[in-house]
JSON list of C-alpha atoms in Angstrom, two decimals:
[
{"chain": "A", "resi": 205, "resn": "MET", "atom": "CA", "xyz": [86.50, 85.69, 104.64]},
{"chain": "A", "resi": 206, "resn": "GLN", "atom": "CA", "xyz": [85.23, 88.97, 103.31]},
{"chain": "A", "resi": 207, "resn": "PRO", "atom": "CA", "xyz": [85.88, 89.93, 99.70]},
{"chain": "A", "resi": 208, "resn": "ALA", "atom": "CA", "xyz": [88.46, 92.59, 98.99]},
{"chain": "A", "resi": 209, "resn": "GLY", "atom": "CA", "xyz": [87.64, 95.81, 100.68]},
{"chain": "A", "resi": 210, "resn": "LEU", "atom": "CA", "xyz": [87.92, 97.42, 104.02]},
{"chain": "A", "resi": 211, "resn": "PHE", "atom": "CA", "xyz": [87.92, 94.97, 106.89]},
{"chain": "A", "resi": 212, "resn": "ASN", "atom": "CA", "xyz": [84.95, 95.72, 109.10]},
{"chain": "A", "resi": 213, "resn": "GLY", "atom": "CA", "xyz": [86.27, 94.00, 112.22]},
{"chain": "A", "resi": 214, "resn": "PRO", "atom": "CA", "xyz": [88.51, 95.42, 114.93]},
{"chain": "A", "resi": 215, "resn": "LEU", "atom": "CA", "xyz": [91.46, 95.51, 112.52]},
{"chain": "A", "resi": 216, "resn": "LEU", "atom": "CA", "xyz": [90.43, 98.69, 110.75]},
{"chain": "A", "resi": 217, "resn": "ALA", "atom": "CA", "xyz": [90.84, 102.00, 112.46]},
{"chain": "A", "resi": 218, "resn": "GLN", "atom": "CA", "xyz": [88.25, 104.61, 111.67]},
{"chain": "A", "resi": 219, "resn": "CYS", "atom": "CA", "xyz": [89.19, 106.53, 108.56]},
{"chain": "A", "resi": 220, "resn": "LEU", "atom": "CA", "xyz": [90.47, 109.61, 110.30]},
{"chain": "A", "resi": 221, "resn": "THR", "atom": "CA", "xyz": [92.03, 112.62, 108.65]},
{"chain": "A", "resi": 222, "resn": "LEU", "atom": "CA", "xyz": [94.47, 113.18, 111.47]},
{"chain": "A", "resi": 223, "resn": "GLU", "atom": "CA", "xyz": [97.75, 114.77, 110.57]},
{"chain": "A", "resi": 224, "resn": "MET", "atom": "CA", "xyz": [101.16, 113.78, 111.87]},
{"chain": "A", "resi": 225, "resn": "PRO", "atom": "CA", "xyz": [104.48, 115.37, 110.99]},
{"chain": "A", "resi": 226, "resn": "SER", "atom": "CA", "xyz": [106.75, 113.66, 108.51]},
{"chain": "A", "resi": 227, "resn": "ALA", "atom": "CA", "xyz": [110.53, 113.72, 108.53]},
{"chain": "A", "resi": 228, "resn": "SER", "atom": "CA", "xyz": [110.51, 116.43, 105.86]},
{"chain": "A", "resi": 229, "resn": "GLY", "atom": "CA", "xyz": [108.40, 118.75, 108.02]},
{"chain": "A", "resi": 230, "resn": "GLY", "atom": "CA", "xyz": [105.24, 118.23, 105.98]},
{"chain": "A", "resi": 231, "resn": "SER", "atom": "CA", "xyz": [102.30, 116.21, 107.17]},
{"chain": "A", "resi": 232, "resn": "LEU", "atom": "CA", "xyz": [101.27, 112.62, 106.75]},
{"chain": "A", "resi": 233, "resn": "SER", "atom": "CA", "xyz": [97.62, 111.66, 107.04]},
{"chain": "A", "resi": 234, "resn": "LYS", "atom": "CA", "xyz": [97.94, 107.93, 107.84]},
{"chain": "A", "resi": 235, "resn": "TYR", "atom": "CA", "xyz": [99.52, 104.60, 107.02]},
{"chain": "A", "resi": 236, "resn": "LEU", "atom": "CA", "xyz": [97.80, 102.81, 104.15]},
{"chain": "A", "resi": 237, "resn": "LEU", "atom": "CA", "xyz": [98.31, 99.06, 104.53]},
{"chain": "A", "resi": 238, "resn": "THR", "atom": "CA", "xyz": [97.05, 96.13, 102.45]},
{"chain": "A", "resi": 239, "resn": "LEU", "atom": "CA", "xyz": [97.23, 92.57, 103.77]},
{"chain": "A", "resi": 240, "resn": "TYR", "atom": "CA", "xyz": [96.98, 89.79, 101.17]},
{"chain": "A", "resi": 241, "resn": "VAL", "atom": "CA", "xyz": [95.78, 86.49, 102.63]},
{"chain": "A", "resi": 242, "resn": "THR", "atom": "CA", "xyz": [94.58, 83.09, 101.42]},
{"chain": "A", "resi": 243, "resn": "GLY", "atom": "CA", "xyz": [91.07, 82.18, 102.51]},
{"chain": "A", "resi": 244, "resn": "THR", "atom": "CA", "xyz": [90.40, 81.52, 106.18]},
{"chain": "A", "resi": 245, "resn": "SER", "atom": "CA", "xyz": [93.51, 79.51, 106.98]},
{"chain": "A", "resi": 246, "resn": "PRO", "atom": "CA", "xyz": [95.08, 79.58, 110.45]},
{"chain": "A", "resi": 247, "resn": "ARG", "atom": "CA", "xyz": [97.95, 81.69, 109.03]},
{"chain": "A", "resi": 248, "resn": "THR", "atom": "CA", "xyz": [95.38, 84.21, 107.82]},
{"chain": "A", "resi": 249, "resn": "LYS", "atom": "CA", "xyz": [93.86, 84.55, 111.29]},
{"chain": "A", "resi": 250, "resn": "ILE", "atom": "CA", "xyz": [97.30, 84.82, 112.92]},
{"chain": "A", "resi": 251, "resn": "ALA", "atom": "CA", "xyz": [98.43, 87.50, 110.45]},
{"chain": "A", "resi": 252, "resn": "ILE", "atom": "CA", "xyz": [95.25, 89.54, 110.94]},
{"chain": "A", "resi": 253, "resn": "ASP", "atom": "CA", "xyz": [95.49, 89.27, 114.74]},
{"chain": "A", "resi": 254, "resn": "ASN", "atom": "CA", "xyz": [99.18, 90.25, 114.70]},
{"chain": "A", "resi": 255, "resn": "LEU", "atom": "CA", "xyz": [98.55, 93.19, 112.37]},
{"chain": "A", "resi": 256, "resn": "ASN", "atom": "CA", "xyz": [95.69, 94.36, 114.57]},
{"chain": "A", "resi": 257, "resn": "ARG", "atom": "CA", "xyz": [97.97, 94.22, 117.63]},
{"chain": "A", "resi": 258, "resn": "ILE", "atom": "CA", "xyz": [100.87, 96.03, 115.93]},
{"chain": "A", "resi": 259, "resn": "CYS", "atom": "CA", "xyz": [98.67, 98.78, 114.48]},
{"chain": "A", "resi": 260, "resn": "SER", "atom": "CA", "xyz": [96.81, 99.43, 117.71]},
{"chain": "A", "resi": 261, "resn": "GLN", "atom": "CA", "xyz": [100.05, 99.54, 119.74]},
{"chain": "A", "resi": 262, "resn": "GLU", "atom": "CA", "xyz": [102.30, 101.44, 117.35]},
{"chain": "A", "resi": 263, "resn": "LEU", "atom": "CA", "xyz": [100.30, 103.50, 114.85]},
{"chain": "A", "resi": 264, "resn": "GLU", "atom": "CA", "xyz": [97.95, 105.25, 117.28]},
{"chain": "A", "resi": 265, "resn": "GLY", "atom": "CA", "xyz": [94.90, 105.16, 115.02]},
{"chain": "A", "resi": 266, "resn": "LEU", "atom": "CA", "xyz": [96.72, 106.66, 112.03]},
{"chain": "A", "resi": 267, "resn": "TYR", "atom": "CA", "xyz": [96.21, 103.71, 109.74]},
{"chain": "A", "resi": 268, "resn": "GLU", "atom": "CA", "xyz": [93.82, 102.14, 107.28]},
{"chain": "A", "resi": 269, "resn": "VAL", "atom": "CA", "xyz": [93.98, 98.43, 106.53]},
{"chain": "A", "resi": 270, "resn": "GLU", "atom": "CA", "xyz": [92.53, 96.60, 103.58]},
{"chain": "A", "resi": 271, "resn": "ILE", "atom": "CA", "xyz": [92.31, 92.79, 103.62]},
{"chain": "A", "resi": 272, "resn": "VAL", "atom": "CA", "xyz": [92.45, 91.09, 100.21]},
{"chain": "A", "resi": 273, "resn": "ASP", "atom": "CA", "xyz": [91.74, 87.37, 99.84]},
{"chain": "A", "resi": 274, "resn": "VAL", "atom": "CA", "xyz": [93.80, 86.19, 96.88]},
{"chain": "A", "resi": 275, "resn": "LEU", "atom": "CA", "xyz": [91.41, 83.29, 96.27]},
{"chain": "A", "resi": 276, "resn": "GLU", "atom": "CA", "xyz": [88.58, 85.75, 95.66]},
{"chain": "A", "resi": 277, "resn": "ASN", "atom": "CA", "xyz": [90.73, 88.38, 93.91]},
{"chain": "A", "resi": 278, "resn": "PRO", "atom": "CA", "xyz": [93.43, 86.55, 91.94]},
{"chain": "A", "resi": 279, "resn": "GLN", "atom": "CA", "xyz": [93.86, 89.32, 89.39]},
{"chain": "A", "resi": 280, "resn": "ARG", "atom": "CA", "xyz": [94.56, 91.91, 92.05]},
{"chain": "A", "resi": 281, "resn": "ALA", "atom": "CA", "xyz": [97.12, 89.59, 93.65]},
{"chain": "A", "resi": 282, "resn": "GLU", "atom": "CA", "xyz": [98.75, 89.08, 90.26]},
{"chain": "A", "resi": 283, "resn": "ASP", "atom": "CA", "xyz": [98.78, 92.83, 89.57]},
{"chain": "A", "resi": 284, "resn": "GLU", "atom": "CA", "xyz": [100.55, 93.40, 92.92]},
{"chain": "A", "resi": 285, "resn": "ARG", "atom": "CA", "xyz": [102.89, 90.45, 92.23]},
{"chain": "A", "resi": 286, "resn": "ILE", "atom": "CA", "xyz": [101.93, 88.61, 95.40]},
{"chain": "A", "resi": 287, "resn": "LEU", "atom": "CA", "xyz": [103.98, 85.41, 95.44]},
{"chain": "A", "resi": 288, "resn": "ALA", "atom": "CA", "xyz": [103.25, 84.25, 98.99]},
{"chain": "A", "resi": 289, "resn": "THR", "atom": "CA", "xyz": [100.65, 84.91, 101.64]},
{"chain": "A", "resi": 290, "resn": "PRO", "atom": "CA", "xyz": [100.24, 86.51, 104.01]},
{"chain": "A", "resi": 291, "resn": "THR", "atom": "CA", "xyz": [101.92, 89.58, 102.50]},
{"chain": "A", "resi": 292, "resn": "LEU", "atom": "CA", "xyz": [101.58, 93.04, 104.01]},
{"chain": "A", "resi": 293, "resn": "ILE", "atom": "CA", "xyz": [102.18, 96.05, 101.78]},
{"chain": "A", "resi": 294, "resn": "LYS", "atom": "CA", "xyz": [102.66, 99.57, 103.12]},
{"chain": "A", "resi": 295, "resn": "LYS", "atom": "CA", "xyz": [101.56, 101.87, 100.29]},
{"chain": "A", "resi": 296, "resn": "LEU", "atom": "CA", "xyz": [101.74, 105.13, 102.21]},
{"chain": "A", "resi": 297, "resn": "PRO", "atom": "CA", "xyz": [103.78, 106.83, 103.39]},
{"chain": "A", "resi": 298, "resn": "LEU", "atom": "CA", "xyz": [106.32, 106.18, 100.68]},
{"chain": "A", "resi": 299, "resn": "PRO", "atom": "CA", "xyz": [108.47, 104.26, 100.02]},
{"chain": "A", "resi": 300, "resn": "LEU", "atom": "CA", "xyz": [106.36, 101.21, 99.37]},
{"chain": "A", "resi": 301, "resn": "ARG", "atom": "CA", "xyz": [107.41, 98.30, 101.60]},
{"chain": "A", "resi": 302, "resn": "ARG", "atom": "CA", "xyz": [106.45, 94.59, 101.81]},
{"chain": "A", "resi": 303, "resn": "VAL", "atom": "CA", "xyz": [106.58, 92.12, 104.67]},
{"chain": "A", "resi": 304, "resn": "ILE", "atom": "CA", "xyz": [105.90, 88.45, 104.01]},
{"chain": "A", "resi": 305, "resn": "GLY", "atom": "CA", "xyz": [104.82, 86.07, 106.76]},
{"chain": "A", "resi": 306, "resn": "ASP", "atom": "CA", "xyz": [102.43, 85.94, 109.71]},
{"chain": "A", "resi": 307, "resn": "LEU", "atom": "CA", "xyz": [103.74, 89.22, 111.24]},
{"chain": "A", "resi": 308, "resn": "SER", "atom": "CA", "xyz": [104.50, 87.53, 114.56]},
{"chain": "A", "resi": 309, "resn": "ASP", "atom": "CA", "xyz": [107.78, 89.40, 115.13]},
{"chain": "A", "resi": 310, "resn": "LYS", "atom": "CA", "xyz": [106.67, 92.98, 115.81]},
{"chain": "A", "resi": 311, "resn": "ASP", "atom": "CA", "xyz": [110.17, 94.47, 115.69]},
{"chain": "A", "resi": 312, "resn": "LYS", "atom": "CA", "xyz": [110.90, 92.91, 112.29]},
{"chain": "A", "resi": 313, "resn": "VAL", "atom": "CA", "xyz": [107.54, 94.09, 110.94]},
{"chain": "A", "resi": 314, "resn": "LEU", "atom": "CA", "xyz": [108.18, 97.65, 112.14]},
{"chain": "A", "resi": 315, "resn": "LEU", "atom": "CA", "xyz": [111.68, 97.58, 110.69]},
{"chain": "A", "resi": 316, "resn": "GLY", "atom": "CA", "xyz": [110.48, 96.10, 107.40]},
{"chain": "A", "resi": 317, "resn": "LEU", "atom": "CA", "xyz": [107.77, 98.74, 107.03]},
{"chain": "A", "resi": 318, "resn": "GLU", "atom": "CA", "xyz": [110.11, 101.52, 108.18]},
{"chain": "A", "resi": 319, "resn": "VAL", "atom": "CA", "xyz": [107.79, 102.39, 111.05]},
{"chain": "A", "resi": 320, "resn": "ARG", "atom": "CA", "xyz": [109.89, 103.99, 113.75]},
{"chain": "A", "resi": 321, "resn": "ALA", "atom": "CA", "xyz": [107.16, 104.47, 116.37]},
{"chain": "A", "resi": 322, "resn": "ALA", "atom": "CA", "xyz": [108.47, 101.70, 118.63]},
{"chain": "A", "resi": 323, "resn": "ALA", "atom": "CA", "xyz": [112.01, 103.11, 118.66]},
{"chain": "A", "resi": 324, "resn": "THR", "atom": "CA", "xyz": [110.85, 106.58, 119.68]},
{"chain": "A", "resi": 325, "resn": "ASN", "atom": "CA", "xyz": [109.09, 105.25, 122.78]},
{"chain": "A", "resi": 326, "resn": "ARG", "atom": "CA", "xyz": [112.07, 103.30, 124.08]},
{"chain": "A", "resi": 327, "resn": "PRO", "atom": "CA", "xyz": [115.04, 104.64, 125.99]},
{"chain": "A", "resi": 328, "resn": "PRO", "atom": "CA", "xyz": [118.35, 104.50, 124.12]},
{"chain": "A", "resi": 329, "resn": "THR", "atom": "CA", "xyz": [120.38, 101.34, 124.60]},
{"chain": "A", "resi": 330, "resn": "ALA", "atom": "CA", "xyz": [124.13, 101.19, 124.99]}
]
């Protein structure tokens, strides 16, 4: 497991300065996500794989992910009040949101993070 910092694998989109409209009519540069994990456990790998899949399918390259191993960075985990891992935090756009677990249910993750990309691509249901 890498120390805290930007994940250099397929999980991290290139740091682009693309703009997308926000609900208020302004612009939003990208989603800033931090995933707190514990070592190289199977749950860590599952959470990273699931986050990679969700981001690539739903956020269209407008995201930056940081992976933080709480075993290597306990103070940071304490500062962020991480009580369980894996924990995903959406720092931007506001409001801050947290999702705890292996991120296997895409719809719940998108709902928890208030990412509406999946709903906009689907036809309305009755």
